[in-house]
Coordinates of C-alpha atoms in Angstrom, one line a residue:
M1 CA 127.6 123.1 85.2
F2 CA 127.0 119.4 83.8
K3 CA 130.0 117.1 83.0
N4 CA 129.9 113.9 80.8
R5 CA 129.9 110.9 83.0
I6 CA 133.5 109.9 83.7
F7 CA 132.9 107.9 86.8
H8 CA 129.9 106.3 88.7
K9 CA 129.4 108.2 92.0
K10 CA 129.3 106.1 95.0
A11 CA 126.9 106.7 97.9
G12 CA 128.5 109.0 100.7
A13 CA 129.6 107.3 103.8
A14 CA 127.0 107.3 106.5
V15 CA 127.6 107.8 110.4
L16 CA 127.7 104.5 112.2
T17 CA 124.7 104.3 114.5
F18 CA 123.8 101.6 117.1
C19 CA 120.2 101.5 118.4
V20 CA 119.7 99.8 121.5
T21 CA 116.3 98.2 122.3
A22 CA 115.5 101.1 124.8
A23 CA 116.1 103.7 122.0
L24 CA 114.1 101.9 119.3
L25 CA 110.6 103.3 120.1
S26 CA 112.1 107.0 120.0
G27 CA 113.5 106.4 116.6
C28 CA 117.1 105.4 116.9
T29 CA 119.4 108.1 118.1
G30 CA 121.6 107.9 115.0
A31 CA 118.7 109.2 112.8
K32 CA 120.0 112.7 111.9
A33 CA 117.5 115.5 111.5
E34 CA 118.4 118.1 109.0
A35 CA 115.7 120.5 109.6
E36 CA 117.9 123.2 111.1
G37 CA 117.3 126.7 110.0
S38 CA 114.6 128.0 107.6
S39 CA 114.2 128.2 103.9
P40 CA 115.2 131.4 102.1
A41 CA 112.7 134.0 102.2
K42 CA 110.4 134.0 99.2
E43 CA 109.9 136.9 96.8
D44 CA 106.5 138.6 96.5
G45 CA 104.1 136.6 94.8
E46 CA 106.4 133.4 94.6
K47 CA 104.9 130.2 95.4
V48 CA 107.1 128.1 97.7
L49 CA 106.5 124.9 99.3
T50 CA 108.8 123.0 101.9
Y51 CA 108.4 119.0 101.9
G52 CA 109.8 116.9 104.6
D53 CA 111.0 113.4 103.6
T54 CA 112.7 110.5 105.3
T55 CA 114.4 108.9 102.5
F56 CA 116.6 111.2 100.7
N57 CA 120.0 109.9 102.2
A58 CA 122.9 107.7 101.6
E59 CA 121.7 105.2 104.1
N60 CA 118.7 104.4 101.6
D61 CA 121.2 104.4 98.7
E62 CA 119.6 107.7 97.5
S63 CA 122.5 110.0 97.6
D64 CA 121.7 112.3 94.7
V65 CA 119.3 112.3 91.9
D66 CA 121.2 110.4 89.2
P67 CA 118.9 107.4 88.2
H68 CA 121.9 105.7 87.2
N69 CA 123.4 105.6 90.6
G70 CA 122.1 103.0 93.1
Y71 CA 118.6 103.6 94.0
S72 CA 118.7 107.6 93.4
G73 CA 116.3 107.0 90.7
W74 CA 113.7 107.1 93.4
A75 CA 114.6 110.7 94.4
C76 CA 114.7 111.5 90.6
I77 CA 111.2 110.3 89.9
R78 CA 109.6 111.3 93.2
Y79 CA 110.7 114.9 93.2
G80 CA 109.5 115.7 89.7
I81 CA 112.9 115.7 88.0
G82 CA 112.8 112.8 85.7
E83 CA 110.1 110.7 84.0
T84 CA 110.2 107.1 82.4
L85 CA 108.8 105.8 79.2
F86 CA 105.8 104.4 80.6
K87 CA 104.1 104.9 84.1
Y88 CA 101.6 103.3 86.3
S89 CA 98.1 104.2 86.9
D90 CA 96.6 104.2 90.5
K91 CA 95.5 100.7 89.6
M92 CA 99.0 99.7 88.6
E93 CA 98.3 99.4 85.0
L94 CA 100.9 100.5 82.5
E95 CA 100.2 103.8 80.7
P96 CA 102.3 105.8 78.3
W97 CA 104.4 108.8 79.7
L98 CA 107.3 109.7 77.7
A99 CA 106.4 107.1 75.0
T100 CA 103.0 106.9 73.3
E101 CA 103.1 103.2 72.5
Y102 CA 105.1 99.9 72.3
E103 CA 105.1 96.7 70.1
S104 CA 106.6 93.4 70.8
V105 CA 107.9 92.6 67.4
D106 CA 109.2 89.1 68.6
E107 CA 110.3 87.6 71.7
N108 CA 113.6 89.5 71.7
T109 CA 112.5 92.7 69.9
W110 CA 110.5 95.7 71.1
K111 CA 109.7 98.9 69.3
I112 CA 108.7 102.1 71.3
A113 CA 107.2 105.2 69.9
L114 CA 108.1 108.4 71.8
R115 CA 106.3 111.8 72.2
D116 CA 107.5 114.4 69.8
D117 CA 106.8 117.4 72.0
V118 CA 109.3 116.8 74.9
S119 CA 112.4 118.5 75.9
F120 CA 115.0 117.9 78.6
T121 CA 115.6 120.9 80.9
S122 CA 118.9 121.3 79.3
G123 CA 117.1 122.5 76.3
R124 CA 117.7 119.2 74.1
R125 CA 114.9 117.7 72.3
L126 CA 113.9 114.2 73.5
D127 CA 114.2 111.8 70.5
A128 CA 115.1 108.0 70.2
Q129 CA 118.9 109.0 70.0
A130 CA 118.9 110.7 73.4
V131 CA 116.8 107.8 75.0
K132 CA 119.2 105.5 73.6
E133 CA 122.3 107.3 74.9
C134 CA 120.6 107.2 78.4
L135 CA 119.7 103.4 78.4
D136 CA 123.2 102.6 77.0
D137 CA 124.7 104.4 79.9
L138 CA 122.3 102.9 82.5
V139 CA 123.2 99.3 81.5
S140 CA 126.9 100.1 81.5
V141 CA 127.0 101.3 85.2
H142 CA 123.9 99.9 86.9
E143 CA 124.3 96.3 87.6
R144 CA 120.6 95.9 88.7
A145 CA 119.4 97.4 85.6
K146 CA 121.8 95.4 83.3
G147 CA 120.5 92.3 84.9
D148 CA 116.8 93.2 84.4
L149 CA 116.8 94.5 81.1
K150 CA 119.4 92.1 79.3
I151 CA 119.8 94.6 76.5
K152 CA 121.9 93.4 73.4
E153 CA 121.5 96.5 71.2
I154 CA 119.5 99.5 70.9
S155 CA 118.9 101.5 67.7
A156 CA 117.4 104.9 67.1
D157 CA 115.5 106.3 64.3
G158 CA 113.8 109.7 64.8
Q159 CA 111.0 109.1 67.4
T160 CA 111.2 105.2 67.2
L161 CA 113.5 103.2 69.6
T162 CA 114.1 99.7 68.9
I163 CA 115.6 97.4 71.8
V164 CA 116.9 94.0 70.9
T165 CA 117.4 91.8 74.2
E166 CA 119.9 88.9 74.6
E167 CA 117.0 86.8 75.5
P168 CA 113.3 87.0 76.1
V169 CA 112.4 89.5 78.8
P170 CA 108.7 89.6 79.2
A171 CA 108.7 92.1 81.7
L172 CA 110.9 94.7 79.6
I173 CA 108.4 97.4 79.6
N174 CA 107.6 97.0 83.3
Y175 CA 111.3 97.2 84.1
L176 CA 111.8 100.3 81.8
S177 CA 109.3 102.0 84.4
D178 CA 111.5 101.4 87.2
P179 CA 113.1 104.7 88.8
Y180 CA 116.3 103.7 87.3
G181 CA 114.5 104.1 84.0
C182 CA 114.1 107.8 84.2
I183 CA 115.1 109.3 80.9
V184 CA 118.0 112.0 81.3
D185 CA 120.1 113.9 79.0
M186 CA 123.6 112.2 78.8
E187 CA 124.8 114.7 76.4
A188 CA 124.3 117.3 79.4
G189 CA 125.9 114.6 81.7
V190 CA 126.0 114.4 85.4
T191 CA 127.3 117.2 87.8
E192 CA 129.8 116.3 90.5
D193 CA 126.9 116.4 93.1
G194 CA 124.8 114.0 91.1
N195 CA 122.4 116.4 89.4
V196 CA 120.8 115.5 86.0
A197 CA 118.8 117.1 83.3
G198 CA 115.5 115.3 83.2
T199 CA 112.2 116.1 81.4
G200 CA 110.0 116.6 84.6
P201 CA 108.1 119.7 85.9
Y202 CA 110.8 120.5 88.3
I203 CA 114.6 121.3 88.1
A204 CA 117.0 120.5 90.8
T205 CA 119.2 123.4 91.3
E206 CA 120.9 122.1 94.7
V207 CA 121.6 118.6 95.7
K208 CA 123.0 117.8 99.2
T209 CA 123.2 114.4 100.2
D210 CA 121.4 113.7 103.7
V211 CA 120.1 117.1 103.9
G212 CA 117.8 117.8 100.9
L213 CA 117.5 119.5 97.7
T214 CA 116.0 122.7 96.0
L215 CA 113.6 122.5 93.2
V216 CA 112.6 125.4 90.7
K217 CA 109.7 125.2 88.2
N218 CA 110.5 124.0 84.7
E219 CA 109.0 126.7 82.6
D220 CA 109.1 124.7 79.4
Y221 CA 107.5 121.6 80.9
W222 CA 105.7 119.5 78.2
D223 CA 102.6 118.5 80.2
G224 CA 101.2 121.6 81.6
E225 CA 102.6 124.6 83.8
P226 CA 103.8 123.6 87.2
N227 CA 102.2 125.5 90.0
L228 CA 105.0 126.1 92.4
D229 CA 108.0 128.4 91.9
T230 CA 110.2 126.7 94.2
I231 CA 110.2 123.6 96.3
Y232 CA 112.5 122.9 99.3
V233 CA 112.9 119.1 100.1
K234 CA 114.2 118.6 103.5
T235 CA 115.8 115.1 104.7
I236 CA 114.5 114.7 108.2
S237 CA 115.2 111.2 109.5
D238 CA 113.8 111.7 113.2
G239 CA 110.1 111.2 113.3
D240 CA 109.6 113.6 116.4
T241 CA 111.7 116.4 114.6
M242 CA 109.6 115.9 111.5
T243 CA 106.3 115.9 113.6
M244 CA 107.1 119.2 115.3
A245 CA 108.2 120.7 112.0
M246 CA 104.9 119.9 110.4
Q247 CA 103.0 121.3 113.5
S248 CA 104.8 124.4 113.5
G249 CA 104.3 125.3 109.8
E250 CA 107.9 124.9 108.9
L251 CA 106.9 122.0 106.6
D252 CA 103.9 122.3 104.2
A253 CA 103.9 118.5 103.6
A254 CA 105.7 115.3 104.8
Y255 CA 106.3 111.8 103.9
G256 CA 107.4 109.3 106.6
L257 CA 105.6 110.8 109.7
P258 CA 105.5 108.3 112.7
Y259 CA 102.3 106.3 112.8
A260 CA 101.8 107.6 116.3
S261 CA 101.9 111.2 115.0
L262 CA 99.3 110.6 112.2
P263 CA 96.3 111.3 114.6
L264 CA 97.7 114.9 115.2
F265 CA 96.9 115.6 111.5
A266 CA 93.7 114.0 111.0
Q267 CA 91.7 117.1 111.2
E268 CA 91.6 120.3 109.3
P269 CA 93.7 122.3 108.1
Y270 CA 95.6 118.9 107.3
T271 CA 94.8 116.2 104.9
I272 CA 96.3 112.7 104.8
S273 CA 96.5 110.6 101.7
S274 CA 97.0 106.9 102.4
V275 CA 97.3 103.9 100.0
E276 CA 98.2 100.2 100.3
T277 CA 101.5 99.5 98.6
S278 CA 103.7 96.6 97.9
R279 CA 106.6 97.7 100.0
S280 CA 107.2 94.9 102.3
F281 CA 109.3 94.6 105.6
F282 CA 111.2 91.4 105.8
G283 CA 114.3 89.5 107.2
Q284 CA 116.9 87.6 105.0
I285 CA 118.4 84.6 106.5
N286 CA 122.3 84.4 106.4
Y287 CA 123.0 80.9 105.3
K288 CA 126.8 81.3 106.4
T289 CA 125.4 81.1 110.0
P290 CA 125.8 77.5 111.2
A291 CA 122.8 77.6 113.2
L292 CA 120.6 78.9 110.5
Q293 CA 121.6 76.1 108.0
D294 CA 119.2 74.0 110.1
E295 CA 115.7 74.3 108.6
K296 CA 114.2 73.6 112.0
V297 CA 115.8 76.6 113.5
R298 CA 114.8 78.8 110.6
K299 CA 111.2 77.6 111.0
A300 CA 111.4 78.2 114.7
I301 CA 112.4 81.7 114.3
A302 CA 109.6 82.4 111.7
M303 CA 107.0 80.9 114.2
S304 CA 108.2 83.2 116.9
I305 CA 107.2 86.6 115.2
D306 CA 103.8 88.0 116.0
K307 CA 103.1 89.7 113.0
E308 CA 99.4 90.7 113.9
S309 CA 100.5 92.3 117.1
F310 CA 103.3 94.2 115.2
T311 CA 100.9 95.6 112.6
E312 CA 98.0 96.3 114.9
T313 CA 99.7 97.6 117.9
L314 CA 103.2 99.0 117.0
L315 CA 102.2 100.2 113.6
D316 CA 98.8 101.2 114.8
G317 CA 97.1 99.4 112.0
N318 CA 99.1 101.3 109.3
G319 CA 100.2 97.8 107.7
T320 CA 99.1 94.5 107.2
A321 CA 100.6 91.2 108.3
A322 CA 102.5 89.5 105.5
A323 CA 102.9 86.0 104.3
G324 CA 105.1 86.6 101.2
P325 CA 106.5 89.6 99.3
F326 CA 103.2 90.5 97.8
P327 CA 99.9 91.9 99.4
A328 CA 96.8 89.8 99.0
N329 CA 95.2 92.4 96.3
F330 CA 97.8 90.9 93.7
A331 CA 96.8 87.8 91.7
F332 CA 100.1 86.3 93.1
G333 CA 99.7 87.6 96.7
D334 CA 99.4 86.6 100.2
D335 CA 96.1 84.8 99.5
T336 CA 97.7 82.3 97.2
V337 CA 100.5 81.1 99.7
T338 CA 100.8 79.9 103.2
A339 CA 103.6 80.8 105.8
P340 CA 104.3 79.8 109.2
G341 CA 101.9 81.5 111.9
Y342 CA 102.9 82.8 115.3
Q343 CA 103.1 79.5 117.2
P344 CA 105.9 80.0 120.0
E345 CA 105.0 76.6 121.7
E346 CA 105.6 74.8 118.5
A347 CA 108.7 76.9 117.9
K348 CA 110.1 75.5 121.1
K349 CA 109.4 72.0 120.1
L350 CA 111.4 72.6 116.8
L351 CA 114.3 74.1 118.9
A352 CA 114.5 71.2 121.1
E353 CA 114.3 68.7 118.0
A354 CA 117.3 70.6 116.6
G355 CA 119.3 70.1 119.9
W356 CA 118.7 73.3 121.4
S357 CA 117.8 73.6 125.1
D358 CA 118.3 75.9 128.2
S359 CA 120.7 73.7 129.9
D360 CA 121.9 76.4 132.3
K361 CA 118.4 78.0 133.0
D362 CA 119.5 81.3 132.0
G363 CA 116.3 81.9 130.0
Y364 CA 118.1 81.2 126.4
V365 CA 118.5 77.7 124.7
D366 CA 122.0 76.6 124.1
K367 CA 124.0 74.0 122.3
D368 CA 127.5 72.9 123.2
G369 CA 127.8 75.7 125.6
E370 CA 126.7 78.4 123.3
N371 CA 123.4 80.3 123.4
L372 CA 121.3 80.5 120.2
T373 CA 122.0 84.3 119.5
I374 CA 120.6 86.2 116.4
R375 CA 122.5 89.3 115.2
W376 CA 119.6 91.3 113.7
V377 CA 120.7 94.0 111.4
T378 CA 118.6 96.8 110.2
Y379 CA 118.4 100.7 109.7
P380 CA 116.4 103.5 111.2
S381 CA 115.2 105.6 108.5
R382 CA 112.3 103.3 107.8
Q383 CA 110.2 103.8 111.0
E384 CA 108.7 100.5 111.0
L385 CA 112.3 98.6 111.0
P386 CA 113.3 99.6 114.6
L387 CA 109.8 98.6 115.8
L388 CA 110.2 95.3 114.0
A389 CA 113.4 94.8 115.8
E390 CA 111.8 95.6 119.1
T391 CA 109.0 93.1 118.7
V392 CA 111.3 90.3 117.2
Q393 CA 113.7 90.7 120.3
A394 CA 110.8 90.4 122.7
T395 CA 109.0 87.4 121.0
L396 CA 112.1 85.4 120.2
K397 CA 113.3 85.9 123.9
E398 CA 109.9 84.2 124.8
V399 CA 111.0 81.0 123.0
G400 CA 114.7 81.1 124.3
I401 CA 116.5 83.0 121.3
K402 CA 118.6 85.9 122.1
V403 CA 118.4 88.8 119.7
E404 CA 121.3 91.3 119.4
V405 CA 120.0 94.4 117.4
N406 CA 122.3 96.6 115.4
C407 CA 120.0 99.5 113.9
S408 CA 122.7 101.5 112.0
A409 CA 122.7 103.8 109.1
D410 CA 125.6 102.1 108.1
F411 CA 124.1 98.7 108.2
Q412 CA 126.1 97.8 104.9
S413 CA 129.2 97.5 106.8
F414 CA 127.8 94.6 108.8
L415 CA 126.6 93.0 105.7
D416 CA 130.0 93.4 104.0
S417 CA 131.7 92.1 107.0
G418 CA 129.6 89.2 107.4
D419 CA 128.7 90.3 111.1
W420 CA 125.1 89.4 110.8
D421 CA 122.6 86.7 110.9
I422 CA 119.1 88.2 109.9
Y423 CA 119.1 91.4 107.9
A424 CA 115.6 93.1 108.0
G425 CA 115.0 95.8 105.3
A426 CA 112.1 97.3 103.4
F427 CA 111.6 96.7 99.7
V428 CA 108.9 97.6 97.3
C429 CA 108.5 94.0 95.9
A430 CA 106.2 94.7 92.9
P431 CA 107.1 98.3 91.8
T432 CA 106.4 97.3 88.1
G433 CA 103.2 95.4 89.0
D434 CA 105.1 92.3 87.8
P435 CA 106.4 89.5 90.3
E436 CA 109.6 88.6 88.6
Y437 CA 111.4 91.7 90.0
F438 CA 111.6 90.5 93.6
F439 CA 112.8 87.3 92.8
T440 CA 115.7 88.4 90.3
T441 CA 116.7 91.0 92.8
H442 CA 116.8 88.8 96.3
C443 CA 116.4 85.1 95.7
L444 CA 118.5 83.7 92.7
D445 CA 122.2 82.8 92.7
E446 CA 122.7 85.8 90.5
S447 CA 120.7 88.2 92.4
S448 CA 122.5 91.3 93.6
K449 CA 120.7 91.4 97.0
N450 CA 120.8 87.7 97.8
R451 CA 122.6 88.7 100.7
G452 CA 122.3 85.4 102.6
G453 CA 123.7 83.1 100.0
Y454 CA 120.2 81.4 99.6
H455 CA 120.1 78.6 96.8
S456 CA 117.2 76.5 95.6
D457 CA 117.3 74.3 92.5
K458 CA 113.6 74.4 92.5
L459 CA 113.6 78.3 92.4
Q460 CA 116.2 78.5 89.8
E461 CA 114.2 76.1 87.5
L462 CA 111.0 78.0 88.2
E463 CA 112.8 81.4 87.2
N464 CA 113.9 79.7 83.8
Q465 CA 110.3 79.1 83.1
M466 CA 109.2 82.7 84.4
K467 CA 111.6 84.5 82.2
A468 CA 110.4 82.8 79.0
T469 CA 106.7 83.2 79.8
F470 CA 104.8 86.2 78.4
D471 CA 101.1 85.3 79.5
T472 CA 100.4 87.2 82.8
D473 CA 98.2 84.4 84.3
E474 CA 101.1 82.0 83.9
R475 CA 103.5 84.3 85.3
A476 CA 101.1 84.8 88.3
K477 CA 100.9 81.1 88.8
L478 CA 104.7 80.7 88.7
A479 CA 105.0 83.6 91.1
T480 CA 102.9 81.9 93.5
E481 CA 105.0 78.8 93.4
M482 CA 108.3 80.6 93.7
T483 CA 106.9 82.5 96.7
Q484 CA 105.8 79.1 98.4
T485 CA 109.2 77.9 97.6
I486 CA 111.1 80.5 99.5
L487 CA 108.5 80.5 102.3
D488 CA 108.7 76.7 102.7
D489 CA 112.6 76.9 103.0
N490 CA 112.1 79.9 105.5
A491 CA 114.8 81.7 103.7
F492 CA 113.0 85.0 103.9
I493 CA 110.6 85.9 106.8
F494 CA 108.0 88.5 105.8
A495 CA 106.5 90.8 108.5
S496 CA 104.2 93.2 107.1
H497 CA 103.1 95.4 103.9
L498 CA 103.2 99.1 104.2
R499 CA 100.2 101.5 104.2
M500 CA 101.9 104.6 103.1
S501 CA 100.7 108.1 104.2
I502 CA 101.6 111.7 103.0
V503 CA 100.4 114.6 105.1
S504 CA 99.7 117.9 103.5
G505 CA 99.2 121.1 105.3
K506 CA 96.9 124.1 105.0
G507 CA 96.4 124.9 101.3
V508 CA 98.3 122.0 99.8
T509 CA 96.6 120.1 97.1
G510 CA 97.8 117.5 94.5
L511 CA 100.1 115.3 96.8
E512 CA 98.6 111.9 96.5
A513 CA 100.1 108.7 97.8
H514 CA 100.5 106.1 95.0
P515 CA 100.6 102.3 95.2
C516 CA 103.9 101.9 93.6
D517 CA 105.4 104.6 96.0
Y518 CA 107.0 106.5 93.1
Y519 CA 105.2 109.6 92.2
E520 CA 105.0 112.4 94.7
I521 CA 106.0 115.8 93.5
T522 CA 103.9 116.2 90.2
V523 CA 102.8 119.1 87.9
D524 CA 99.6 119.0 90.0
L525 CA 101.1 119.9 93.3
D526 CA 100.0 123.4 94.6
K527 CA 99.7 125.5 97.6
N528 CA 97.2 128.3 97.9

């Protein structure tokens, strides 16, 4: 069944979809629902749960459950297939998982002690050699992990793993708790459809990109007996389809229901688990666009977005307006920085100062015979993003900026071709509880997701300090200064932070929303 890794599987091609403004409220017509048919009939006494999710698809770079493939580690950890060396409590504090403890021997050397009672679902016992093989493969094929971890060498001795980094990596243990850090058996390998042998309470027996997967109980799970025999995860990108499936009983639980639908499940027999997260919705500026190279235009755009109205009205209070990438409850969060507020009249003045005026009285400002038109690229699987595009299109029009929205599952093709001015996406900005992750991923010259070509000498210097700083209070101060730097440049425009909700149906227990947005299907999940 499993094959040793001989290639790194790319995410499958997605169908190109354009969502015009009129279709945004209904969830983008290209959002494909894969809820057709029904799950196989269960045998007498078998405990089965059907779970609807919006995120298991190529659009989100979750095309399988191989943690070394893009962002597929999220599927691996969310669905109880894989586990990391350390995990996060509901207070976002590190705690042991597959490991028992760690020691920072010096700035570049870490020793990690592993549990001695864990086996992979392949039957192989988890030891330091198995973890070494997994991490060696991870940094050889996963550019983001390679850049984060900066591993020079790994050695294994029984249940003790020693990692030596090329330079100090103060957040190494945090990075190892990222979903890409799920420990899988590389000796068993990766199947052609991207399946792996992990250590979690469930085993994937079927993996279908954009459709879903089938999970069965891991009878030999190290941390207790899983309650369910079979779990069917169904990818349902359309909110109305998911709502009806939940109401009809086709789904036992669901992640990603439209906010407008949540009141339908506020009473028994349903339960809703909600939590504030560090998933933020924001726009990146394309510095290759001539008009956006003008700092006054960038600031005018930032001052033309009504974040409060977006979160309170369109999100129905299921989010908070954002200043920067981190919520206020973080030591380096929104309360420590300032960002332009909604000031449309001031925005008009800035545009005028930059030479943009409505010379032909068509309602849009122009310069040299061309309207100021923003190509706004986003995607539909996160319900907040089409809604954000709608409100931005409306409020920017008020100041004379035309916004053309491309809401597409194939958004990457626009980014690759350069046919965009602002890209709006969703990202968990502090999934490891540490601030450096967001900046190294999005804001630096070497960042893999610095899509707009942003550069700041000041930010680069602050990162040089950050990567050599181990003290958490000092890291928080640096993070605040780094956030303020990108806000002052208006290189990123942050709209909101997510309040994430999971709905459970009759008899379902143990499905709890978590602030890091990682852990969903766990050994505690049950259905009576």
